[in-house]
Coordinates of C-alpha atoms and ligand atoms in Angstrom, one line a residue:
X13 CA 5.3 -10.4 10.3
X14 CA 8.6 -11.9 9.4
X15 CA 10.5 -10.6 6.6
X16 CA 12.5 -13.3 5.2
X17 CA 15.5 -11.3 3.7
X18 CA 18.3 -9.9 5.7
X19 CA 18.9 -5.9 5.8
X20 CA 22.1 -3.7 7.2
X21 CA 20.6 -0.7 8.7
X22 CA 23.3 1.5 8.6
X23 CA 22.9 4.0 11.0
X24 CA 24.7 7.2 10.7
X25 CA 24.8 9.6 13.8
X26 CA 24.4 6.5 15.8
X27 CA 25.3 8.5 19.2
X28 CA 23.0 11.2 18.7
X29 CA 19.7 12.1 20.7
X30 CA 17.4 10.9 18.3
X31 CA 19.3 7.8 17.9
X32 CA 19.3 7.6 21.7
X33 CA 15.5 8.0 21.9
X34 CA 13.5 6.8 19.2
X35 CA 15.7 4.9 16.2
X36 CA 17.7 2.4 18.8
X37 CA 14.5 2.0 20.9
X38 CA 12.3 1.4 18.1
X39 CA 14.8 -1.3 16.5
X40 CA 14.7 -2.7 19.6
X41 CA 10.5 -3.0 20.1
X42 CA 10.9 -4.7 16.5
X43 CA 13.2 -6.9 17.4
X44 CA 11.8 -8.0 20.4
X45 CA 8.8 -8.6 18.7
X46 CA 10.0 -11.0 16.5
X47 CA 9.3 -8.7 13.5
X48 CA 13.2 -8.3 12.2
X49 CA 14.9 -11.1 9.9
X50 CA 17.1 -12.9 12.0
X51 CA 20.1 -11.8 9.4
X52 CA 19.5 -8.2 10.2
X53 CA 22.5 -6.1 11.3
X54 CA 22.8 -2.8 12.5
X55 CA 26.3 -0.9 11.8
X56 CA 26.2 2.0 14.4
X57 CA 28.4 5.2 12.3
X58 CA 29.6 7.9 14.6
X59 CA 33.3 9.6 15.8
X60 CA 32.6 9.2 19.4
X61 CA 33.3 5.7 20.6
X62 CA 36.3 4.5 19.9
X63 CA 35.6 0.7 18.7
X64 CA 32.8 -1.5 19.4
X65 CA 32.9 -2.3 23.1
X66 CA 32.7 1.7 23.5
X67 CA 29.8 2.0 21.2
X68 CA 28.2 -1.0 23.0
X69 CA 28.8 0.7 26.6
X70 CA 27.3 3.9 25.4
X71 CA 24.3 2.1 24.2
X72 CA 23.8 0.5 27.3
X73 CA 23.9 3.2 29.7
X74 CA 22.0 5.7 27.5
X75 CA 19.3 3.3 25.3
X76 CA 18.1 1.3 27.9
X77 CA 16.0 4.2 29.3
X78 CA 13.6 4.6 26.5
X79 CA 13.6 1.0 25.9
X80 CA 10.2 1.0 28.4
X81 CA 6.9 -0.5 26.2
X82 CA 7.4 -4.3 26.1
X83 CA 9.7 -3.5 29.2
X84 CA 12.9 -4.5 29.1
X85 CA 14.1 -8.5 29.1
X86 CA 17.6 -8.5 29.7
X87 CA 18.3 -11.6 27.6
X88 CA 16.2 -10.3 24.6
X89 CA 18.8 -7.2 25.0
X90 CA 21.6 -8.8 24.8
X91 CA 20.2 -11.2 21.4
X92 CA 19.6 -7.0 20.1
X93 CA 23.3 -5.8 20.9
X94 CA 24.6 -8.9 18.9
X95 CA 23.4 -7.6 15.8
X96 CA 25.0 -4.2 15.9
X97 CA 28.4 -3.4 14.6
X98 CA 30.2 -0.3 14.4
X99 CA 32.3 1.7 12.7
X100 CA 34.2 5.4 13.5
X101 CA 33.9 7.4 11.1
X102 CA 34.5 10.8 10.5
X103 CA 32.1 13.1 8.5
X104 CA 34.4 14.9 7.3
X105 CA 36.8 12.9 5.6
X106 CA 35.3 10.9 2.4
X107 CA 38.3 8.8 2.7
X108 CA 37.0 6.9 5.9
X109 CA 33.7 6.0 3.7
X110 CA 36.5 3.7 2.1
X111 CA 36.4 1.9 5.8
X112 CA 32.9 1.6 5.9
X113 CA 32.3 0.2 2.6
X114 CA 34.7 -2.7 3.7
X115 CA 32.9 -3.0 6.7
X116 CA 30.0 -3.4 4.9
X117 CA 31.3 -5.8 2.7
X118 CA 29.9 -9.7 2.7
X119 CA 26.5 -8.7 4.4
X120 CA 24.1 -9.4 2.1
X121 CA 20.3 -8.0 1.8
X122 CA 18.4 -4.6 1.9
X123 CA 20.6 -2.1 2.3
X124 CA 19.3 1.4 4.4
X125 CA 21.6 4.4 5.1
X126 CA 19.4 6.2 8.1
X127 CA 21.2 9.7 8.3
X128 CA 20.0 10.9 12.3
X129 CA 22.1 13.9 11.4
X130 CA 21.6 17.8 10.6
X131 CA 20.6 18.4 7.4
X132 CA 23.9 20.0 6.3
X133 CA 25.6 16.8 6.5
X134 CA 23.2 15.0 4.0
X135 CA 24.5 16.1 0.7
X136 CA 27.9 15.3 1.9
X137 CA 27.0 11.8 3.4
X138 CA 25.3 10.5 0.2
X139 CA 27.9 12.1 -2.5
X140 CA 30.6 10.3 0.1
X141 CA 28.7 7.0 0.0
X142 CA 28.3 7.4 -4.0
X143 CA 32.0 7.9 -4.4
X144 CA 32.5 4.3 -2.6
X145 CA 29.4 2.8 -4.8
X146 CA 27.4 2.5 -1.6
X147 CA 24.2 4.2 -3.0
X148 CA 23.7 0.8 -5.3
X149 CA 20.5 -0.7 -4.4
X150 CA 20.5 1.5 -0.9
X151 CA 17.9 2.8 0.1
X152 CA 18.5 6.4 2.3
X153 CA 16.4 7.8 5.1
X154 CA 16.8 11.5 5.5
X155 CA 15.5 13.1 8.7
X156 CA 13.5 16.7 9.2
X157 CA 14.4 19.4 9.1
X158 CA 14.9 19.2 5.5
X159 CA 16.1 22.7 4.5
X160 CA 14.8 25.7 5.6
X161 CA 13.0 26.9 2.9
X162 CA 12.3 26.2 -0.7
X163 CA 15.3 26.8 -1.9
X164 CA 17.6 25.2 0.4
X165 CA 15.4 21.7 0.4
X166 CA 15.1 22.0 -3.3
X167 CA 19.3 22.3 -3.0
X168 CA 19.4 18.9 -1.0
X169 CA 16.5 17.2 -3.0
X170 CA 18.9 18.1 -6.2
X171 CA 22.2 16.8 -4.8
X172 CA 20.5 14.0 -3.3
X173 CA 18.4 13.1 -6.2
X174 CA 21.7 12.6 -8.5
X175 CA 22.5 10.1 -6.4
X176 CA 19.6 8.4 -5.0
X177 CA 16.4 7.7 -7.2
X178 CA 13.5 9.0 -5.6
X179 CA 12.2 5.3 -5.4
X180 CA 15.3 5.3 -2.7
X181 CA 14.8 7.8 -1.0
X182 CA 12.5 8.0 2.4
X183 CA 11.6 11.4 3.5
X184 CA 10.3 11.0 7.7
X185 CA 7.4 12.8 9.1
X186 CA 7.2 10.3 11.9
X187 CA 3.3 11.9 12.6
X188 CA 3.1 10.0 9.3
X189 CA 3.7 6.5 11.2
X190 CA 1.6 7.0 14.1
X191 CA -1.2 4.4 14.6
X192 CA -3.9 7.4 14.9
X193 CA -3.4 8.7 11.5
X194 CA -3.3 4.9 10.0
X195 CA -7.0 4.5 11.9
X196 CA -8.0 8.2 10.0
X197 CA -7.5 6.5 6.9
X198 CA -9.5 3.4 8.1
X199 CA -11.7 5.4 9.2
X200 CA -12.4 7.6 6.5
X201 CA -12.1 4.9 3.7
X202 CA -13.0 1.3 5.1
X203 CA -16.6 2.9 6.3
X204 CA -19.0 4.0 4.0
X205 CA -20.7 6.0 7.3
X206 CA -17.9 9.1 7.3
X207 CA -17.6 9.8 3.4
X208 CA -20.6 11.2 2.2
X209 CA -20.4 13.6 5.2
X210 CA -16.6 14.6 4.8
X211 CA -17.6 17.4 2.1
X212 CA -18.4 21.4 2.0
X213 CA -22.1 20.3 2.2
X214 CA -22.5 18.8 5.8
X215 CA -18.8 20.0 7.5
X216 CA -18.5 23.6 9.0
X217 CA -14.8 23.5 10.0
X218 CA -11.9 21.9 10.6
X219 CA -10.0 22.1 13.5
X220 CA -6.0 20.3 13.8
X221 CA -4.3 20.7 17.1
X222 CA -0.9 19.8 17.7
X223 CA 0.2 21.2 21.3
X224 CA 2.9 20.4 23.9
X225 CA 3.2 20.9 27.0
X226 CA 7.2 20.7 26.5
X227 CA 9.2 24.1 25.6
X228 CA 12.4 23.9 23.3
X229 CA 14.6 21.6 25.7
X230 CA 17.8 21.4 24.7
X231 CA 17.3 22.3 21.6
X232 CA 16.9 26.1 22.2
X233 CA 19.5 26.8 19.4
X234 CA 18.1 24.8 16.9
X235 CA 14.9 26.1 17.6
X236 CA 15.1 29.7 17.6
X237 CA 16.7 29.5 13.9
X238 CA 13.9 27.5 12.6
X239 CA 10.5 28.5 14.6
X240 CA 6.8 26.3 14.7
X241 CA 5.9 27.3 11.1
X242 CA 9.3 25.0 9.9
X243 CA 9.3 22.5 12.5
X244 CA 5.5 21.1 13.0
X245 CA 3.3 23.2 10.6
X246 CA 5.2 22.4 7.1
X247 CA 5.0 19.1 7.8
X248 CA 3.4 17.7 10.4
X249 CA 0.2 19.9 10.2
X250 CA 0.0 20.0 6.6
X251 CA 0.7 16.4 6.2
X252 CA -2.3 15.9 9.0
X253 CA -4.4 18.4 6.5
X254 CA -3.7 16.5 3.6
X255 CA -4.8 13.1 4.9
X256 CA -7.9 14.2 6.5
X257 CA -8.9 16.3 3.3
X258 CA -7.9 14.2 0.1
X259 CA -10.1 12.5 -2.0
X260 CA -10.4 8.2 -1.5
X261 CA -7.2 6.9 -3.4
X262 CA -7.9 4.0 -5.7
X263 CA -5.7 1.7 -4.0
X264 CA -3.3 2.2 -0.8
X265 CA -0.1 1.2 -3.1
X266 CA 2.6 4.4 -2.5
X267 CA 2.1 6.6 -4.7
X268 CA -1.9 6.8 -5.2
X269 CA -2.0 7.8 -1.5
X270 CA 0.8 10.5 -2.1
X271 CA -0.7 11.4 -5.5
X272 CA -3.9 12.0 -3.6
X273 CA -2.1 14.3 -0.3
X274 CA -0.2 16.0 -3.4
X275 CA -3.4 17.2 -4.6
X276 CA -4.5 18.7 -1.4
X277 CA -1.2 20.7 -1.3
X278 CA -1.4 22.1 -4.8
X279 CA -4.8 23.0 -4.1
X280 CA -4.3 25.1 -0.6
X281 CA -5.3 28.9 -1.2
X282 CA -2.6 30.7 -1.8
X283 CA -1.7 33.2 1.0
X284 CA -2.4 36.5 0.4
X285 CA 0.2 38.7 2.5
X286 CA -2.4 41.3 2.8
X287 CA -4.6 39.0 4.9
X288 CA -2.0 38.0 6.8
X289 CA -3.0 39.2 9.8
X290 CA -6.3 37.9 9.8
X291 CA -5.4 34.4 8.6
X292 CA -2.4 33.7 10.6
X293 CA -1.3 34.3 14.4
X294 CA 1.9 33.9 15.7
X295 CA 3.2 34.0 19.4
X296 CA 5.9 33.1 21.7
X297 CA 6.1 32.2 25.7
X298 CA 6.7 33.9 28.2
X299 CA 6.7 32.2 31.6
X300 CA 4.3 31.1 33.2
X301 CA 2.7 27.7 35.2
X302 CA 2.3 23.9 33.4
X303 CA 0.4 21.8 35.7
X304 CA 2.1 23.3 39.3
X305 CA 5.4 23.8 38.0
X306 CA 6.7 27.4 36.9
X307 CA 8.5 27.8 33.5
X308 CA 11.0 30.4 32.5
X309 CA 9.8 32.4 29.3
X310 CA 11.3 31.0 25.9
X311 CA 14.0 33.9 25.5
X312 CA 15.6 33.2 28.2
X313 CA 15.9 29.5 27.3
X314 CA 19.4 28.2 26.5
X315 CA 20.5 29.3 22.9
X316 CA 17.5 31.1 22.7
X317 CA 18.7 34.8 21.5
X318 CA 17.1 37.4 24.4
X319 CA 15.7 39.6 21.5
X320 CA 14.3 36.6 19.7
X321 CA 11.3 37.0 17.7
X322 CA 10.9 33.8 16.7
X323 CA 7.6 31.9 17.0
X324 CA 6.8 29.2 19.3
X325 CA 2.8 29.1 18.7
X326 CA 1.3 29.5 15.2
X327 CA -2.5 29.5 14.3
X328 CA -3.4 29.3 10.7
X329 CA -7.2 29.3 8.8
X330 CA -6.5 27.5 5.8
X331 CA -8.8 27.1 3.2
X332 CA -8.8 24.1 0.1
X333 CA -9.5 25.7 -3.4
X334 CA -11.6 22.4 -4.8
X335 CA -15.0 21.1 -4.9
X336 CA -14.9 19.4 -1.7
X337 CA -13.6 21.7 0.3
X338 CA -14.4 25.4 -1.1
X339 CA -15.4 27.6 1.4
X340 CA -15.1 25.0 4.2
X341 CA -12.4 26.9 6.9
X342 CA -9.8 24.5 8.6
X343 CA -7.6 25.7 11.7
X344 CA -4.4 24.2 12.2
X345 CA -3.0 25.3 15.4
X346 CA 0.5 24.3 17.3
X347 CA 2.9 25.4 20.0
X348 CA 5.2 24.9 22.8
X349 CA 4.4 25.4 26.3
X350 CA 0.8 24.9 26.1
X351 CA -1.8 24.0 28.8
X352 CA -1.8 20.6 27.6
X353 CA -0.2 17.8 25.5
X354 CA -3.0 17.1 22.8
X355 CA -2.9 16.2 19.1
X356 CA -6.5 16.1 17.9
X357 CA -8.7 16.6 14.5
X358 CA -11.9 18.0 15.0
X359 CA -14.5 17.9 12.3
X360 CA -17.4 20.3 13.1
X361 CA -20.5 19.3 11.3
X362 CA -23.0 21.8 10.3
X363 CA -26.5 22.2 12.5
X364 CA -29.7 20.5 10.6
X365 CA -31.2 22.7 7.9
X366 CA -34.2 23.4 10.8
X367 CA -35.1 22.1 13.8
X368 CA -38.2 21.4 15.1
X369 CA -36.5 20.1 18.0
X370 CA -35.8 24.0 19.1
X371 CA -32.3 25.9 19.1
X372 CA -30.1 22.9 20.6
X373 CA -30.1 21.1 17.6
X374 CA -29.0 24.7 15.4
X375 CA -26.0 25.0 17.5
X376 CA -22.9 24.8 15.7
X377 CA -21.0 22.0 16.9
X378 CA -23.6 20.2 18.3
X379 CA -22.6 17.0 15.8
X380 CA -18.8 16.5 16.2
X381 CA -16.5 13.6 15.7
X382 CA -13.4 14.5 17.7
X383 CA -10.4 12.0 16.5
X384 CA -7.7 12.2 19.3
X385 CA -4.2 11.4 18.0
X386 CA -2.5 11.9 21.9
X387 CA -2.6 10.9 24.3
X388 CA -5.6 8.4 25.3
X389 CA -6.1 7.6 21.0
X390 CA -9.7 7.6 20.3
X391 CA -12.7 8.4 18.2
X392 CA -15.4 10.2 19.7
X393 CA -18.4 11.5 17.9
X394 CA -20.8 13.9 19.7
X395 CA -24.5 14.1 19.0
X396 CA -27.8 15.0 20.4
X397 CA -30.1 13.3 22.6
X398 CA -32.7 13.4 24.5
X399 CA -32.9 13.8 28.3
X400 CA -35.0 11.4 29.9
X401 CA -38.2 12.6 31.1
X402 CA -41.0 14.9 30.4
X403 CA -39.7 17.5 27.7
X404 CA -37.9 17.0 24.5
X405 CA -34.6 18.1 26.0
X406 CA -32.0 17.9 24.1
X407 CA -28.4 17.3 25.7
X408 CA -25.0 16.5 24.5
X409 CA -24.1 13.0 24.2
X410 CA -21.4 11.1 22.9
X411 CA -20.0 7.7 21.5
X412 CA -16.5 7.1 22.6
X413 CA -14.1 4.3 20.8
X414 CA -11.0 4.1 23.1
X415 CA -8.5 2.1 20.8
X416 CA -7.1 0.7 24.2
X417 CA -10.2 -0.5 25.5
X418 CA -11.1 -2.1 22.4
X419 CA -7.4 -4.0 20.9
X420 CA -5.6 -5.6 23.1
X421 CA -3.0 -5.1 21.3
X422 CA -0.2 -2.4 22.1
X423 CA -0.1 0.5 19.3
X424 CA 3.7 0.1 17.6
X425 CA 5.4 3.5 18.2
X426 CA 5.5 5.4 14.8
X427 CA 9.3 4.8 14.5
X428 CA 8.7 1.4 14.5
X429 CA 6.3 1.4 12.0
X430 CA 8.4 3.7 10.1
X431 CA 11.4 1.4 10.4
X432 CA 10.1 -1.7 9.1
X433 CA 8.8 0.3 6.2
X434 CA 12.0 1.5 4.7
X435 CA 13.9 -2.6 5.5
X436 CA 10.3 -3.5 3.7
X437 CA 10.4 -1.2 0.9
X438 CA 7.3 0.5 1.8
X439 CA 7.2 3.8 0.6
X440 CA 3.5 4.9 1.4
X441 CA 4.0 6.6 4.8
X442 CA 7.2 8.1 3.4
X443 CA 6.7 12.0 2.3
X444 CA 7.6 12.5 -1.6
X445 CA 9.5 15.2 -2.8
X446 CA 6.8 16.8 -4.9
X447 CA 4.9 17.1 -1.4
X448 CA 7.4 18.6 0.2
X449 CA 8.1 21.5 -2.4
X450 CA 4.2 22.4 -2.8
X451 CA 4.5 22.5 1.1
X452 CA 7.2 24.9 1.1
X453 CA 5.7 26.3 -1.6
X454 CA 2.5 27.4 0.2
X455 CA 4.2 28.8 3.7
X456 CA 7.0 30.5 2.6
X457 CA 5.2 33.8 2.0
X458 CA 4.1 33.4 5.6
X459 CA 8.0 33.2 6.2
X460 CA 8.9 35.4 4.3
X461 CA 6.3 38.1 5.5
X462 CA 6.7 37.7 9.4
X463 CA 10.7 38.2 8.4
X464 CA 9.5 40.9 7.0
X465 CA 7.5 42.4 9.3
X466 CA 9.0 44.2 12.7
X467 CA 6.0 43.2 14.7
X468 CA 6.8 40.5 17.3
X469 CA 5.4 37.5 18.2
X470 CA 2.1 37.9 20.3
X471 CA 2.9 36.8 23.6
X472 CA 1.2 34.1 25.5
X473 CA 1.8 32.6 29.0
X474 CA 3.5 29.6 29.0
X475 CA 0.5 27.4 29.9
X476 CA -2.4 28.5 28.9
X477 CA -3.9 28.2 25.0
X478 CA -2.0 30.6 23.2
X479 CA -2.8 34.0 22.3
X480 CA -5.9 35.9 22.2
X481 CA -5.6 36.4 18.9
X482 CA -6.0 32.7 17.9
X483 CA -9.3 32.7 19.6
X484 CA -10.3 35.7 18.0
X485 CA -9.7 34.2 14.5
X486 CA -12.0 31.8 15.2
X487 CA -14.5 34.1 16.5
X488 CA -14.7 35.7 13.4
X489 CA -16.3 32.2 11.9
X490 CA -18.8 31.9 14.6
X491 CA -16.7 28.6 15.9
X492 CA -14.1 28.2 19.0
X493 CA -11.3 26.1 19.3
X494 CA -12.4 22.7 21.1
X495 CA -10.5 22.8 24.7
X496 CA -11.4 19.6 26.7
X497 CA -10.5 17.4 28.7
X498 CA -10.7 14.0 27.6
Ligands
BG6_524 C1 9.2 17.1 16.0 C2 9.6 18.5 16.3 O1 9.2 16.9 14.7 O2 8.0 16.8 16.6 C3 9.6 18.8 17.8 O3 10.8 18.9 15.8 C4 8.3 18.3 18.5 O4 9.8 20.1 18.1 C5 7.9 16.9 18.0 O5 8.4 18.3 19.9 C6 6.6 16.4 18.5 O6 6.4 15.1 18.2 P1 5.4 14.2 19.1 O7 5.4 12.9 18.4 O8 6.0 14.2 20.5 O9 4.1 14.9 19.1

């Protein structure tokens, strides 16, 4: 798709990591497939490089690596470096926005401000560009981690909001753009085969994995002040939750898909701290073995403090107060250093009412559909057969749909997808602020009670699955977490 307009993506911390790894790359991937307006420019913001040519040199020596999906044509490079300008600029000094807005000056089209920086940096960054008039028609792109809590995202949401109307403003949960979750809403709504199933009546449980196989990388000192309940489960996993639980929206326009997710927030059970125990498990790694190689444990990680308690694995049973949902258990489950890198929804639907087939067909589980976000995307829905021969056998069977067996078609990387949105104006995939607070809303007494509490994190081995104790949970609900190879 070409868009016809031109667009300045403005990109400030344009030498950072994520910069490095997925913004550049991903501008690249679009532009390589034809899918940018030819008047689209990129102005690079950052205090390293001294002018252009510097800017351009670091791009070159530190982009180029993660440039790897369309592989990389040299000349198609070179057309991408063209469109990027930059400009030094320090933070710190609202005077230099002065120097940007003249650098800005006479490029005409969408406007995006795409702020790869920490969050403390927002609030400063848009008040500087409103003091130039640079938040006129912009539209701004503010990264996770935003806040740390309620309060503290509320505090940027404010100060941002003055400036910025909301219709401006795009919140990233990149799990939002990945092609996976886009097929779960295809899946749920353009068949008519899922959605008389996807209710208390026929499913048993939920299941939503998020694991890694990486630990905290170089980001141990990020990490250890923020922990797997802030980084993955208020967003990514409840984000996840929200999609594969709300009710069909009317149309995909923005805001009746986020109206619909908003509901699902709002109508999460509270968390009672007594139950805390029962409903929540939290663990950290120590070291252990991924796939042959040993791995020191995570306190000893750089800027990890020794005494940490901070979590790397949470496990949560979360339950929907609505007519849908009520009573109908869903475990969300993420960490670091697990056995394998898997993100995967797993409906469990409940056995037949009674089987005259014999116990087989009255075994929990035994109807599945297993929607596998990474790696290897693909449906796969598990039923019961019979085994050929004299008997009625029943065995486990299943109907795979590999997505890269099927389109021939690469998937577009989620920050791609993202990307084009905001130059398009698309707000859908974008999280809204009234998400994001009930979100908050509904962890923080989990925060605020393991902060609380002077119990550690369970530990696990780095891996293996996690800790007992997440099994266990599930135990208690006759069900198991699904652990497979695929
Ligand atoms: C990020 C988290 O939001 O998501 C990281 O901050 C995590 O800690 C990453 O590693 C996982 O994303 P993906 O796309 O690799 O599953």
């Amino acid at each position: 798709m070409q868009i016809d307009s031109g667009f300045t993506f403005v990109l400030f911390g344009g030498t950072g990591d994520l910069s490095m790894r997925k913004i550049l790359p991903a501008l690249y991937e679009a532009h390589r497939a034809g899918m940018l307006s030819e008047h689209g420019k990129i102005v690079a913001v950052a205090r390293h490089a001294a002018d252009r040519d510097g800017y351009i040199e670091w791009v070159n020596s530190n982009v180029k690596t993660y440039v790897s999906k369309g592989g990389l044509d040299e000349n198609v490079w070179q057309r991408f470096l063209e469109r990027i300008a930059y400009v030094k600029l320090d933070l710190g000094k609202p005077e230099d926005f002065a120097l940007l807005r003249d650098a800005l000056d006479g490029h005409a089209g969408t406007r995006v401000f795409y702020l790869a920086t920490g969050p403390s940096l927002f609030v400063p960054i848009c008040r500087a560009l409103a003091s130039v008039g640079l938040n006129e028609n912009a539209r701004i792109v503010l990264e996770k981690p935003l806040g740390y809590d309620l309060r503290s995202s509320n505090a940027i949401n404010d100060a941002v909001g003055e400036i910025f109307a909301e219709d401006q403003i795009y919140r990233i949960d990149h799990y939002l753009g990945k092609e996976p979750v886009q097929n779960l809403l295809a899946l749920r709504f353009g068949n008519a085969l899922f959605e008389p199933l996807w209710r208390r009546e026929w499913v048993e449980s939920i299941q939503i994995t998020i694991a890694e196989e990486l630990g905290v990388e170089a980001r141990g000192d990020f990490y250890d002040n923020t922990g797997a309940l802030r980084d993955m489960v208020q967003n990514h996993l409840l984000q996840l939750l929200s999609i594969v639980a709300m009710e069909p929206p009317h149309s995909m326009d923005s805001d009746s898909v986020r109206d619909e997710k908003l509901r699902v927030l709002r109508a999460l059970k509270p968390i009672d701290t007594r139950d805390i125990s029962k409903i929540a498990v939290r663990g950290q790694y120590h070291s252990g073995v991924i796939k042959g190689t040993s791995v020191p444990a995570y306190a000893t990680e750089h800027g990890v403090k020794p005494q940490s308690a901070t979590e790397t694995f949470v496990a949560l049973k979360v339950e929907i107060e609505n007519w849908r949902w009520a009573g109908v258990p869903f475990f969300l489950r993420t960490g670091k250093r697990l056995a394998e890198r898997v993100a995967e929804i797993v409906v469990n639907f409940r056995p037949v009412p009674h089987s005259a087939l014999g116990a087989p067909a009255l075994r929990p589980g035994a109807n599945r559909l297993v929607i596998r976000l990474q790696p290897n995307e693909s449906i796969r829905l598990y039923c019961l057969a019979k085994q050929p021969g004299e008997g009625m056998n029943l065995s486990s069977v299943h109907l795979d749909l590999a997505f890269d067996q099927f389109f021939k078609e690469g998937q577009m990387e989620a920050y791609q997808r993202l990307l084009l949105d905001v130059i398009n104006g698309r707000l859908a995939l974008f999280v809204r602020r009234d998400e994001q607070e009930a979100a908050w809303r509904w962890v923080e007494p989990i925060l605020n009670e393991w902060a609380a509490s002077n119990k550690p994190p369970k530990p696990y081995a780095a891996g293996t699955w996690g800790p007992a104790a997440a099994s266990a949970m599930l135990a208690q609900h006759g069900t198991c977490w699904l652990e497979e190879e695929n």
